[in-house]
Coordinates of C-alpha atoms in Angstrom, one line a residue:
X1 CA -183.5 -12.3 -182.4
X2 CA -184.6 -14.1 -179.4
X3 CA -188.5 -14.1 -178.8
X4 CA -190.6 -14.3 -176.0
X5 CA -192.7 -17.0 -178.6
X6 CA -189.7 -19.5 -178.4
X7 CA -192.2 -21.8 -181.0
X8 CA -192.3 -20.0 -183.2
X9 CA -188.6 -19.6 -183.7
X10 CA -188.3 -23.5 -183.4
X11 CA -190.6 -24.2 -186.3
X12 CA -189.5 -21.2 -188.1
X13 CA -186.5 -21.4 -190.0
X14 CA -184.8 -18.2 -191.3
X15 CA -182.8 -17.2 -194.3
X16 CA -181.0 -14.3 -194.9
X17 CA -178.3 -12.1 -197.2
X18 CA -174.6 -12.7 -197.3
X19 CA -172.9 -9.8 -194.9
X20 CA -171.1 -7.3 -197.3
X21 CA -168.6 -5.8 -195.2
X22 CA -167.2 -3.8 -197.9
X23 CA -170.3 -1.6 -197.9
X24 CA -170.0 -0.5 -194.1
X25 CA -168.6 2.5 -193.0
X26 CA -166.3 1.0 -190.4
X27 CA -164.5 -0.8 -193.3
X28 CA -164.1 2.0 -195.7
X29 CA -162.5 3.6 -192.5
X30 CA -160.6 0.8 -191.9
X31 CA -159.3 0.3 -195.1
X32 CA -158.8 4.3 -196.3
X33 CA -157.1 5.0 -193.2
X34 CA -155.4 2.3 -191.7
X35 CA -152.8 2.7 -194.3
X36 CA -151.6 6.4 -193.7
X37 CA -152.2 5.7 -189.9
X38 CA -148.9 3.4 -190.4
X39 CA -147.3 5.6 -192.3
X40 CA -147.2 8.0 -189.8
X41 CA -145.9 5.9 -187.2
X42 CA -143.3 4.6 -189.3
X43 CA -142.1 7.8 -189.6
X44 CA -141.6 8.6 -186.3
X45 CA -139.6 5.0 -185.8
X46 CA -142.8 3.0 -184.6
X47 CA -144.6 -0.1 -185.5
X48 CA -147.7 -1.1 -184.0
X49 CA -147.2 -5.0 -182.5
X50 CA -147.7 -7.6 -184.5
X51 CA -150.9 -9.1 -183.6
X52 CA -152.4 -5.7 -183.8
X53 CA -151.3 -5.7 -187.6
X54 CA -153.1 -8.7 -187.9
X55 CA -156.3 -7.6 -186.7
X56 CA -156.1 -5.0 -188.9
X57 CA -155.3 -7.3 -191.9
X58 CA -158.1 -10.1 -191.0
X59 CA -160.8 -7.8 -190.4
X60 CA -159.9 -6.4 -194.1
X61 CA -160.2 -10.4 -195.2
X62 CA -163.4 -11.1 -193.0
X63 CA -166.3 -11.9 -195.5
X64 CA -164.7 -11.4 -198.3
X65 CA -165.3 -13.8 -201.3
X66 CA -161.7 -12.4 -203.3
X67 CA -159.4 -14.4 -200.2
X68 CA -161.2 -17.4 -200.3
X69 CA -164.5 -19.4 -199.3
X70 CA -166.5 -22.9 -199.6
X71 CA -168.5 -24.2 -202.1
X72 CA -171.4 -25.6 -200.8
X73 CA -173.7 -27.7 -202.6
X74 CA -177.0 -29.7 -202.2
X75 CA -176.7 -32.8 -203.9
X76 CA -180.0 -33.5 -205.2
X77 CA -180.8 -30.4 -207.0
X78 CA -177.2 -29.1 -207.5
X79 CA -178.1 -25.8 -205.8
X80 CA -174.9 -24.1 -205.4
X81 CA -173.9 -21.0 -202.6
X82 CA -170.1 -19.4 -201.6
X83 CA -169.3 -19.4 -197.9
X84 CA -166.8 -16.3 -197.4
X85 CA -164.2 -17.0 -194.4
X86 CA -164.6 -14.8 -191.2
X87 CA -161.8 -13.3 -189.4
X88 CA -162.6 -14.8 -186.0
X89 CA -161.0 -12.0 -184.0
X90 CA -161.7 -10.7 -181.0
X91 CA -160.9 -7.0 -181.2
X92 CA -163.2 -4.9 -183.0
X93 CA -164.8 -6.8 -185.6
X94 CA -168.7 -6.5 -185.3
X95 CA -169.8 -9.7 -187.5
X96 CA -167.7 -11.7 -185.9
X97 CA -168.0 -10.3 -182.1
X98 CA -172.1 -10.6 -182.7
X99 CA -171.7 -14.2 -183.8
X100 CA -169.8 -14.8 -180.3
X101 CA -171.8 -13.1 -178.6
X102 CA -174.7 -15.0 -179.5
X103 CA -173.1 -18.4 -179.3
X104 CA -172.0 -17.9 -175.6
X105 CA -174.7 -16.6 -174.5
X106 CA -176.9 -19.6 -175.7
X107 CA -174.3 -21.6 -174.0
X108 CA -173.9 -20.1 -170.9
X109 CA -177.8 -20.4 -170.4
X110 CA -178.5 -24.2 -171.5
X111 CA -175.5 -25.0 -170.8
X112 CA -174.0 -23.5 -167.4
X113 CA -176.5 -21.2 -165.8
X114 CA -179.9 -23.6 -166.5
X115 CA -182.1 -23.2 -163.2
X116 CA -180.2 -20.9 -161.1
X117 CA -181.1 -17.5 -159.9
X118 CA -178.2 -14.8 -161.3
X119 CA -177.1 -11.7 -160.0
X120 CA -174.6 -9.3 -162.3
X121 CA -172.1 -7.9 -160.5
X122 CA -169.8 -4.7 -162.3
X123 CA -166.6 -4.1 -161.2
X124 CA -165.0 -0.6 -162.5
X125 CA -161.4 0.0 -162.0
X126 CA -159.8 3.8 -161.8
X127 CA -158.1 4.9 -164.9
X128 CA -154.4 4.6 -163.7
X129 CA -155.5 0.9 -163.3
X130 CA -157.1 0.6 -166.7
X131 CA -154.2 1.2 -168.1
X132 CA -151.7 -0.6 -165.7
X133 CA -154.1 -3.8 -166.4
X134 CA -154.1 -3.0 -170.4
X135 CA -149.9 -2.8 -170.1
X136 CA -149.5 -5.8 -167.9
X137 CA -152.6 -8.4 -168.7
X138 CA -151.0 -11.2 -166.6
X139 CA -152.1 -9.6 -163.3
X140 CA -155.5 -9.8 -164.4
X141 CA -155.6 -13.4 -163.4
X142 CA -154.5 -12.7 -159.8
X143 CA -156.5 -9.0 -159.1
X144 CA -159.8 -11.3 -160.7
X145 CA -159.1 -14.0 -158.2
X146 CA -158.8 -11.3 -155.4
X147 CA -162.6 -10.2 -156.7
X148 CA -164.4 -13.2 -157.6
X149 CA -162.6 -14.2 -153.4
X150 CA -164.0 -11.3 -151.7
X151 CA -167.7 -11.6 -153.2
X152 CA -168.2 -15.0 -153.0
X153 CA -167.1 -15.1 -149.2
X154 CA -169.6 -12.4 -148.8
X155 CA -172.3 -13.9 -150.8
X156 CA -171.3 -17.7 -148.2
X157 CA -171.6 -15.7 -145.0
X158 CA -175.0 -13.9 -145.9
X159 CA -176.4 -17.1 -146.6
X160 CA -175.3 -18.4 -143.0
X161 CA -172.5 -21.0 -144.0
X162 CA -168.4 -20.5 -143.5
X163 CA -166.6 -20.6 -146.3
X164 CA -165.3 -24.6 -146.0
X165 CA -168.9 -25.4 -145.8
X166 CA -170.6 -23.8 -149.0
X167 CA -169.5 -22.2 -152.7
X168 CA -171.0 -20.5 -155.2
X169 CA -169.9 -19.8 -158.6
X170 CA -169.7 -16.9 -161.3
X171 CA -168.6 -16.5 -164.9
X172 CA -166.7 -13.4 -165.4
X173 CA -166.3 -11.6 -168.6
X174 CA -163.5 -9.5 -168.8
X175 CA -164.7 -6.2 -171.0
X176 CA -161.9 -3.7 -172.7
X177 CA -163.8 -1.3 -174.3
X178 CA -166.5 1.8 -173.5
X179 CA -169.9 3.0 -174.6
X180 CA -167.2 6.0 -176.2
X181 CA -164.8 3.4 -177.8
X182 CA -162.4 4.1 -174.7
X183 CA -160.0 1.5 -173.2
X184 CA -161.8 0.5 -170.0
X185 CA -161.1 -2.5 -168.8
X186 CA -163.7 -3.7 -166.1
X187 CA -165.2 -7.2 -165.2
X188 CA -168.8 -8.5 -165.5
X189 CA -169.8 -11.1 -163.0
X190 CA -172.6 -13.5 -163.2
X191 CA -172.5 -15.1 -159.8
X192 CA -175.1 -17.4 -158.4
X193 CA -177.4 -15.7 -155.8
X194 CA -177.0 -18.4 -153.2
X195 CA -174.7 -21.2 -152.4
X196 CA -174.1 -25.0 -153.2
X197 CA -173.8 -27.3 -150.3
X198 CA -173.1 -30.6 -149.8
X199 CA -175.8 -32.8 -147.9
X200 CA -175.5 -36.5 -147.9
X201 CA -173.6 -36.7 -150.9
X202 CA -175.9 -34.8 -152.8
X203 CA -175.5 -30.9 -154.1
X204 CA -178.1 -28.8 -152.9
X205 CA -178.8 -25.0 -154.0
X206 CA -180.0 -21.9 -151.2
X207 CA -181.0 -18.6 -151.8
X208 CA -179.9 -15.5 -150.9
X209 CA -180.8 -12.1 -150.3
X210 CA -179.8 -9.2 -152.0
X211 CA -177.0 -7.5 -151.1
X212 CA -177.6 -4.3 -149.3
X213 CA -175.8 -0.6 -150.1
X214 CA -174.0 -1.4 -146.2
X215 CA -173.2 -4.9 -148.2
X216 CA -171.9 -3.4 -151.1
X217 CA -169.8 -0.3 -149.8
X218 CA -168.1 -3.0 -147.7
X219 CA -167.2 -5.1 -150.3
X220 CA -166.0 -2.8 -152.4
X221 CA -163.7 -1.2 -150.2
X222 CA -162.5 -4.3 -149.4
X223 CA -161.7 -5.5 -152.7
X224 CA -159.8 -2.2 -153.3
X225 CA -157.2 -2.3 -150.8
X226 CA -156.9 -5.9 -151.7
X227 CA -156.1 -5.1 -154.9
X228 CA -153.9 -2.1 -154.2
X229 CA -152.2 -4.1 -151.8
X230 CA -150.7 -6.7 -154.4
X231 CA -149.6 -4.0 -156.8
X232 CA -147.6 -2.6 -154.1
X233 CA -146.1 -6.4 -153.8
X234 CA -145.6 -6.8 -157.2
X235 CA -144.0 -3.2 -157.6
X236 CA -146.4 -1.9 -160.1
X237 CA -147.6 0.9 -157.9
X238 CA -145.4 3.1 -155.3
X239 CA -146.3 4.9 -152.5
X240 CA -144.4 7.6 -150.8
X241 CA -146.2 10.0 -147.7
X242 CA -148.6 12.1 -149.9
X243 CA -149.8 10.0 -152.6
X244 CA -149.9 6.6 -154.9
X245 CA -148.3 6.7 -158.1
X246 CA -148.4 3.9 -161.0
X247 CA -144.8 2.6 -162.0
X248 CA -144.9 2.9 -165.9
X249 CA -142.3 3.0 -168.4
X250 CA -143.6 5.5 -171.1
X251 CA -140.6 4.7 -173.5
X252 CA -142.1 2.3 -175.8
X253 CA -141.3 1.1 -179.3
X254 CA -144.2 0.0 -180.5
X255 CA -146.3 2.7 -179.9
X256 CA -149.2 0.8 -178.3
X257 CA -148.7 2.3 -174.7
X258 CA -149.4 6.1 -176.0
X259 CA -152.2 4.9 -177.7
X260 CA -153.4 3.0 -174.7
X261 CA -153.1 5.7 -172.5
X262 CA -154.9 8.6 -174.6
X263 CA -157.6 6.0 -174.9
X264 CA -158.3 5.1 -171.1
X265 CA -158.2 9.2 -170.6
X266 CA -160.4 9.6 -173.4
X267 CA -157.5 12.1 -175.2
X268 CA -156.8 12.5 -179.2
X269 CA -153.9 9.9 -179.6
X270 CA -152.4 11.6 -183.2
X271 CA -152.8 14.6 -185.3
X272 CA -152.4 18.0 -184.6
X273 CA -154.6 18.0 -181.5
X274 CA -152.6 15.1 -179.9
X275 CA -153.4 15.1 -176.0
X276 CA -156.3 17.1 -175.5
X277 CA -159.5 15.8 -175.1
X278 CA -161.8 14.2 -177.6
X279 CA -164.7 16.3 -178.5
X280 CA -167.9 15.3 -176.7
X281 CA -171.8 16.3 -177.4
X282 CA -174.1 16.9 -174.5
X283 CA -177.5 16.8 -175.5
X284 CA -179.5 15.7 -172.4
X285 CA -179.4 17.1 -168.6
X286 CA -176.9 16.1 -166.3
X287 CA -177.9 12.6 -164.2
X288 CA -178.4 12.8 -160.6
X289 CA -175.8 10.0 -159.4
X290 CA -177.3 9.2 -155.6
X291 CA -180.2 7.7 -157.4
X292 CA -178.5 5.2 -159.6
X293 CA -179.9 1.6 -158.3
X294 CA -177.3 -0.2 -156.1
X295 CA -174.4 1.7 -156.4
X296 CA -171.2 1.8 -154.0
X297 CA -167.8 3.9 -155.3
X298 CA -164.4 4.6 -153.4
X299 CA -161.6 5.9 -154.9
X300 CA -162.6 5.3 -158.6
X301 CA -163.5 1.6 -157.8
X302 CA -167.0 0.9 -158.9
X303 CA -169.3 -1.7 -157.5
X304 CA -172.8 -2.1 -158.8
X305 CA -175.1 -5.1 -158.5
X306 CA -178.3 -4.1 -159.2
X307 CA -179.5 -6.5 -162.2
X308 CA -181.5 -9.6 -161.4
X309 CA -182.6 -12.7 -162.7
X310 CA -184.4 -15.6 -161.4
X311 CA -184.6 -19.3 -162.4
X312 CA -187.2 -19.0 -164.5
X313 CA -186.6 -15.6 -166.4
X314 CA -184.6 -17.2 -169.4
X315 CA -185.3 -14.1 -171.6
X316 CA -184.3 -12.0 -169.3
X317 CA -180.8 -13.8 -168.5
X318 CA -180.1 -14.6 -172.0
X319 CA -180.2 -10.8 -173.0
X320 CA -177.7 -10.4 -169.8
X321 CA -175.5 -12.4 -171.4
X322 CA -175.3 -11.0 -174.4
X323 CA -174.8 -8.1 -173.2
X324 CA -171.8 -9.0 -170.6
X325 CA -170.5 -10.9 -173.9
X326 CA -171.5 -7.5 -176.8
X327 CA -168.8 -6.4 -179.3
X328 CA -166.8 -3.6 -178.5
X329 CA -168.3 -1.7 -181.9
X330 CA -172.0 -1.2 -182.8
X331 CA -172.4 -0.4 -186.6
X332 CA -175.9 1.2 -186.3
X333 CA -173.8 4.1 -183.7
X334 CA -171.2 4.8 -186.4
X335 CA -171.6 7.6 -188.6
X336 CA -169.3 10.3 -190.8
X337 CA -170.4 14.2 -190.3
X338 CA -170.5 17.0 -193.2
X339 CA -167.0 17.5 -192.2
X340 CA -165.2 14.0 -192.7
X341 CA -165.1 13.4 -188.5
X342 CA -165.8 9.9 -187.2
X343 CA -169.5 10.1 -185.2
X344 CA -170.2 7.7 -182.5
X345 CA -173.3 7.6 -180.3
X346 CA -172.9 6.5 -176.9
X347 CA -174.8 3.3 -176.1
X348 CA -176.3 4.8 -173.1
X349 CA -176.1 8.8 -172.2
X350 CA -173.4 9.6 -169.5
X351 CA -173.9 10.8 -165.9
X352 CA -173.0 14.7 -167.7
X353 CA -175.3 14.2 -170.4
X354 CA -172.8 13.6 -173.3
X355 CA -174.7 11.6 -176.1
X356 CA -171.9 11.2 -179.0
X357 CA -167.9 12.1 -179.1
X358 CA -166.0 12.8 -182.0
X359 CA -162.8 11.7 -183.7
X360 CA -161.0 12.4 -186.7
X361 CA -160.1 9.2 -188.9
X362 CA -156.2 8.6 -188.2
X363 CA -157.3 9.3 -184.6
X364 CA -160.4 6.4 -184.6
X365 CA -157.8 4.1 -185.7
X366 CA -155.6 4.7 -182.9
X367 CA -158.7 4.1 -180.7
X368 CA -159.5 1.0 -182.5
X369 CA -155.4 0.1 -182.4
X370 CA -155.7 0.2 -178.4
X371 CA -158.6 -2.1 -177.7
X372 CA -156.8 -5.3 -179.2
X373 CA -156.5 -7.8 -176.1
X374 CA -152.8 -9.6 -176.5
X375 CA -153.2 -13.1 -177.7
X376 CA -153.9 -15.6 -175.7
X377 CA -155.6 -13.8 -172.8
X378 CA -158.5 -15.8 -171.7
X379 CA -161.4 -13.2 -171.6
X380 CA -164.1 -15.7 -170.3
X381 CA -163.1 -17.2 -166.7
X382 CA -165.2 -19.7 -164.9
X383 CA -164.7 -19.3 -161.0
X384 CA -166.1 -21.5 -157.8
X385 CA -168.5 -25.0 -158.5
X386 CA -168.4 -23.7 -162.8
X387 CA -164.2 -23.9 -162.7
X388 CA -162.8 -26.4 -164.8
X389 CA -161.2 -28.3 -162.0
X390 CA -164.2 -28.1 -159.6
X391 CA -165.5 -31.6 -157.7
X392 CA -168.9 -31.2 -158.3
X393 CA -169.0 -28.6 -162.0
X394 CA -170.8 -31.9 -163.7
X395 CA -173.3 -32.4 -160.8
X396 CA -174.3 -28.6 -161.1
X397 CA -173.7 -27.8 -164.5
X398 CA -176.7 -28.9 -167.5
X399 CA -173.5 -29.9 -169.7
X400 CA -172.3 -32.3 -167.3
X401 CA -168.8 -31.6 -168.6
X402 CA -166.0 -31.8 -165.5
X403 CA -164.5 -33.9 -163.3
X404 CA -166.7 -37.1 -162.0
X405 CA -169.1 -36.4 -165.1
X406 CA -171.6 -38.7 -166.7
X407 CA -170.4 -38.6 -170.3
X408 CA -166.6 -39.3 -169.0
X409 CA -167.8 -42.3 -167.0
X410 CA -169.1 -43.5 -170.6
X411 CA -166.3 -42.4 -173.1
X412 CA -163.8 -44.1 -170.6
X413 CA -165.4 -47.2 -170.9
X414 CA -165.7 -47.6 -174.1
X415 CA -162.3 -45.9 -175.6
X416 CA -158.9 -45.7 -174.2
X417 CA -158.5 -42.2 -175.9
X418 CA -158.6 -39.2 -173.7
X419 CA -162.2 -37.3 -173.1
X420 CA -162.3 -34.2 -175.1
X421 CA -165.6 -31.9 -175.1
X422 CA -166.4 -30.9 -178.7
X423 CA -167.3 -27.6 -180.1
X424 CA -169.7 -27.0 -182.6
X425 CA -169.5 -27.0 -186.3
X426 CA -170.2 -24.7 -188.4
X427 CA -174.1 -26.1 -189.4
X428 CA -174.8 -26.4 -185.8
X429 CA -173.9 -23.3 -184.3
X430 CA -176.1 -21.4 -187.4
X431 CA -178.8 -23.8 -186.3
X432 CA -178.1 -23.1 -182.5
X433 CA -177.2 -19.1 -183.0
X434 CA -179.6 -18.3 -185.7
X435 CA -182.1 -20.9 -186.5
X436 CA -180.8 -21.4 -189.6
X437 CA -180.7 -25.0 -190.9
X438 CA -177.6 -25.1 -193.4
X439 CA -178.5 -28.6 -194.1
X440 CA -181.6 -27.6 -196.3
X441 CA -181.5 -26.5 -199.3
X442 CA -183.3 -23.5 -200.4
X443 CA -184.6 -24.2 -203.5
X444 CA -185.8 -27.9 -203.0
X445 CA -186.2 -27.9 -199.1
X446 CA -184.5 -31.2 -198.5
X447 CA -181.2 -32.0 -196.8
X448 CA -178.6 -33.1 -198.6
X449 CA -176.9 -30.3 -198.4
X450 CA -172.7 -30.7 -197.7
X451 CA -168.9 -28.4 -198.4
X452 CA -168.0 -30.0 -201.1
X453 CA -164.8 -27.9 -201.8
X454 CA -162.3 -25.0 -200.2
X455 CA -161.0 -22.4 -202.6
X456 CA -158.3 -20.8 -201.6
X457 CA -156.1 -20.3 -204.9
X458 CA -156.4 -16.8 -205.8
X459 CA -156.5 -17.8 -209.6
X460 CA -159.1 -19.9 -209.4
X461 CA -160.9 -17.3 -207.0
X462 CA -160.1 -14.7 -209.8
X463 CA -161.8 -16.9 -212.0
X464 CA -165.2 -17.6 -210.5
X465 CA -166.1 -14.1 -209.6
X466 CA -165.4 -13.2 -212.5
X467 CA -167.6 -15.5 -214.3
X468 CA -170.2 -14.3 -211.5
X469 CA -169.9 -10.8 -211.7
X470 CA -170.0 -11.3 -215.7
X471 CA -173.5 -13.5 -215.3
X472 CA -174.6 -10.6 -213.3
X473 CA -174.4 -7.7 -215.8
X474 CA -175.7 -9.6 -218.7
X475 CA -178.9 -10.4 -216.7
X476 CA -179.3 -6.9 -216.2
X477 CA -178.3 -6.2 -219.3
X478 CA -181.4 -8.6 -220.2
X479 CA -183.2 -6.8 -217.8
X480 CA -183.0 -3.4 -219.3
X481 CA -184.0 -4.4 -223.3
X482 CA -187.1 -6.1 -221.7
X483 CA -190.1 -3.8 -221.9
X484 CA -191.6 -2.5 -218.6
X485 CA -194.1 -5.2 -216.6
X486 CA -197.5 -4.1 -216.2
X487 CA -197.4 -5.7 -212.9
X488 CA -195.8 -8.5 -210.6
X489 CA -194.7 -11.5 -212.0
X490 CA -195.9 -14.5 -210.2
X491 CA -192.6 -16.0 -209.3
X492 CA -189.1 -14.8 -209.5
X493 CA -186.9 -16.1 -211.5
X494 CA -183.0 -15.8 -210.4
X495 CA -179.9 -17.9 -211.5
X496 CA -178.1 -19.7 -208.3
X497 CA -175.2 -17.7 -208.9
X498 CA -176.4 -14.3 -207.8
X499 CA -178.5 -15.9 -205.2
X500 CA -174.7 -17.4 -203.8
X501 CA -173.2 -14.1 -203.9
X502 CA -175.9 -12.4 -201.6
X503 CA -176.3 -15.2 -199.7
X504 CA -175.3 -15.2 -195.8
X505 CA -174.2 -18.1 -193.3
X506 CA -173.2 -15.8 -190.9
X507 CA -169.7 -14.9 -192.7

C-alpha cells in the first residue's frame, strides 16, 4: 500500500470491494470447527475463559451484514452503501489486525518517531518463560521495565552522558505469536539511536553508534540475570544446586494452560496425537547461524539489533512498523491439503530449513485458543522522553500531546473541561489508513456523504437482505433471457444495491 511515489497516493483516491469473510478459509475453519472443539472440552469438565469465547464469537460476527451495519447515504444523489461492524479484537482476526496495523504504524511515524534515527531491537525469551509470561501477564510490565532499563543505560553511556544527564526513548510492541502460529511471546523495540539532552532549556538530539557484538553480548547477559533475578523474588522460578525450574501449577480448569504450553513447545494440544510434535516440512538447507547480522544468545535469551533506519528513510521505518505491529495470522499462508490438514507457510524459513507445519482442525483451534492476550493488557508501551508522563514527550514528539504541550496550553485557556487527545473516526482513519475518502460519493463525486442510520434489529436486518439478495437474482435472471453481447457495453449499468453489498470501508 505505501509507495515510494507518495503523490501519487495523495491525489489518488482508492475504492475497493466489501471484505467477505465468510468466503475465507480461516472462517470456514473457524466456524466448522470451533463448535466440536468445545464439545470436546466440555466433555472432559473444561471451558475455555470467557474472553476467549468471545473472540471466537466476534470474529464469527466481524463483517457480517446478518448482525448488523450502517446505512450510509450521500445526500445529493441518494447513493446508498451497508457498512458491516468489525470485531475489533486483538487475537487472531486478520481484517481487523491489518487495519491496526496500518493505523499505528502511520501514527507512530508522523506522529511519534518524525525525524529521528531508529534502531529495532528483538528481545527473545526461552520457552519456560514464554509460557510463565503467557500464565502470569502482570510481570510483563516489570521484566519490560528491566529491558527497556538496561538498553537505554547502554545506549546513554555510548553516547558519553550518565544516566541523570541524557534519555532516550523506545516504543515496544509486545508480540504473542510465531512465524508457525506458536505462543512466543517476545518484545520489539524501536528505540532512538542517540540521546535527548537538555541544553539551555532547550531539547537537543545526538547520535550514536551502533552497538557492537561485545555491546550486545553484554547487554544481553545482563538483562537475563536481571530478569531471572526478579522471578526468583517473586517466586515464579526456584532454584535448587543443579538446576532452575519454573513454579507452575498444571491443574487448571479452564483448559487454557495445556493449550498454552503445547503451543510455546510447538506440540499437538488435542486429538489422538496429543503431545507430540506438530509435523514440520523442511524444504530448504539448514541456515548457518554465526552469520546472522548482529546476533548475541545466552541461555535461550535472544538479542538482535541489526535493522536500521535513519531520519530521512520514512519508507523504510514505516514498513518497520508495520511489521513490529503485523497480525498474528496471514490469510495468503493458510491453506487445506488433499487430506483435510490445516497448511501454514512460515513467514520466513527457519534456521533447520522448515518451510510449513501442519495441524489437524480441532488442533489449529487450540493454537488459535492460546494466542488470545487477557483483556486489558496493554500491548503497546511507550518508554523514556515518548512515556505518557515524560517532562519533555510534547517538545520531542510531532503530536505535541504530553505534559507542558502546546495544544494543552490552548484548550486550558479557553475551556475549564479537562484536555482529552481524540482518536480518529471512522472517515478519517480510511482516509489516513487507506486513502479512501468516505466523504465522496461514488457515483456523483461530491461530498455529502453522512451515516444516516444503525441497524441492529435482526428483523429489520432480515428484511433488507432479503430484499437485496432478492434484487440480485432477478437481475441475473434478466441477465440470462438477454441474448449474448457482440461486444463491451460502453458503460455498466448496476443497481446501488449490489454495488452496497460488495462494497468495502474496511469492515
Amino acid at each position: 500500500m505505501y509507495r515510494k511515489d507518495q503523490h501519487a497516493l495523495v491525489t489518488h483516491s482508492h475504492t475497493y470491494k466489501r471484505h467477505r469473510p465468510e468466503q475465507t478459509l480461516l472462517y470456514q475453519l473457524v466456524e466448522r470447527h470451533y463448535p466440536e472443539f468445545q464439545k470436546q472440552l466440555s466433555q472432559k469438565g473444561k471451558s475455555l475463559p470467557l474472553h476467549v469465547v468471545k473472540e471466537f464469537e466476534e470474529f464469527l460476527r466481524c463483517g457480517r451484514l446478518e448482525h448488523g451495519f450502517l446505512r450510509v447515504v450521500c445526500d445529493d444523489c441518494k447513493h446508498e452503501k451497508l457498512l458491516a461492524f468489525s470485531c475489533k479484537r486483538r487475537g487472531f482476526c486478520p481484517s481487523c489486525g491489518a487495519r491496526r496495523m496500518a493505523e499505528s504504524a502511520k501514527l507512530l511515524v508522523e506522529d511519534v518517531l518524525h525525524g529521528y534515527p531508529v534502531r529495532q531491537w528483538v528481545l527473545s525469551l526461552p520457552i519456560p518463560l514464554r509460557l510463565l509470561l503467557a500464565r502470569y501477564p502482570k510481570h510483563l510490565s516489570k521484566i519490560m521495565q528491566i529491558i527497556h532499563r538496561a538498553i537505554s543505560c547502554d545506549i546513554v553511556h555510548r553516547a558519553g552522558y550518565l544516566k541523570k544527564q541524557a534519555n532516550t526513548g523506545a516504543v515496544t510492541y509486545i508480540q504473542r505469536f510465531g512465524s508457525a502460529l506458536n505462543l512466543n511471546i517476545h518484545f520489539h523495540m524501536l528505540f532512538l539511536e542517540g540521546v535527548i539532552t537538555q541544553e539551555c532549556g532547550q531539547s537537543k538530539f545526538k547520535c550514536v553508534k551502533a552497538p557492537n557484538h561485545n555491546d550486545m553480548e553484554t547487554l544481553v547477559n545482563v538483562i537475563s540475570h536481571r530478569i531471572a533475578t526478579y522471578l526468583e523474588k517473586a517466586g515464579l522460578v526456584q532454584r535448587d544446586m543443579d538446576n532452575t525450574f519454573l513454579d507452575l501449577p498444571m491443574d487448571d480448569e479452564d483448559s487454557l494452560l495445556p493449550l498454552q504450553a503445547a503451543s510455546v513447545n510447538y506440540r499437538i494440544a488435542v486429538g489422538p496425537d496429543t503431545g507430540k510434535k506438530v509435523f514440520a516440512l523442511q524444504t530448504l538447507p539448514a541456515k548457518d547461524e554465526q552469520h546472522y547480522g548482529q546476533l548475541a544468545q545466552i541461555n535461550g535469551f535472544s538479542l538482535h539489533a541489526g535493522v536500521f533506519a535513519d531520519s530521512h528513510q520514512t519508507d523504510k521505518l514505516e514498513r518497520l512498523c508495520r511489521y513490529i505491529s503485523r497480525p498474528a495470522l496471514s490469510e495468503q499462508r493458510l491453506s487445506l491439503t488433499d487430506s483435510g490438514k490445516v497448511r501454514y507457510q512460515l513467514k520466513t524459513p527457519y534456521q533447520d530449513g522448515t518451510t510449513h507445519v501442519f495441524f489437524t482442525p480441532l488442533d489449529f483451534i487450540g493454537k488459535l485458543a492460546a494466542l488470545v492476550p487477557v483483556p486489558r493488557l496493554n500491548l503497546t508501551r511507550f518508554y523514556g522522553v515518548f512515556a505518557p508522563n515524560a517532562k519533555v514527550r510534547a517538545e520531542v514528539t510531532a503530536s505535541q500531546r504530553g505534559k507542558n504541550s502546546p495544544r494543552l496550553a490552548e484548550h486550558l485557556k479557553d475551556s475549564d473541561k479537562p484536555y482529552h487527545a481524540r482518536s480518529m473516526s471512522w472517515a478519517q482513519r480510511l482516509k489516513r489508513v487507506f486513502n479512501i475518502d468516505i466523504t465522496v460519493c461514488e457515483a456523483c463525486e461530491k461530498t455529502n456523504v453522512k451515516i444516516i442510520t444503525c441497524i441492529t434489529d435482526p428483523a429489520v436486518i432480515h428484511k433488507i437482505l432479503a430484499h437485496l439478495d432478492k434484487q440480485t437474482l432477478l437481475e441475473a435472471k434478466n441477465d440470462s433471457l438477454m441474448p449474448p453481447l457482440r461486444a463491451p457495453p460502453a458503460t455498466a449499468s448496476f443497481s446501488d444495491y449490489i454495488i452496497q453489498r460488495d462494497f468495502d470501508f474496511g469492515a
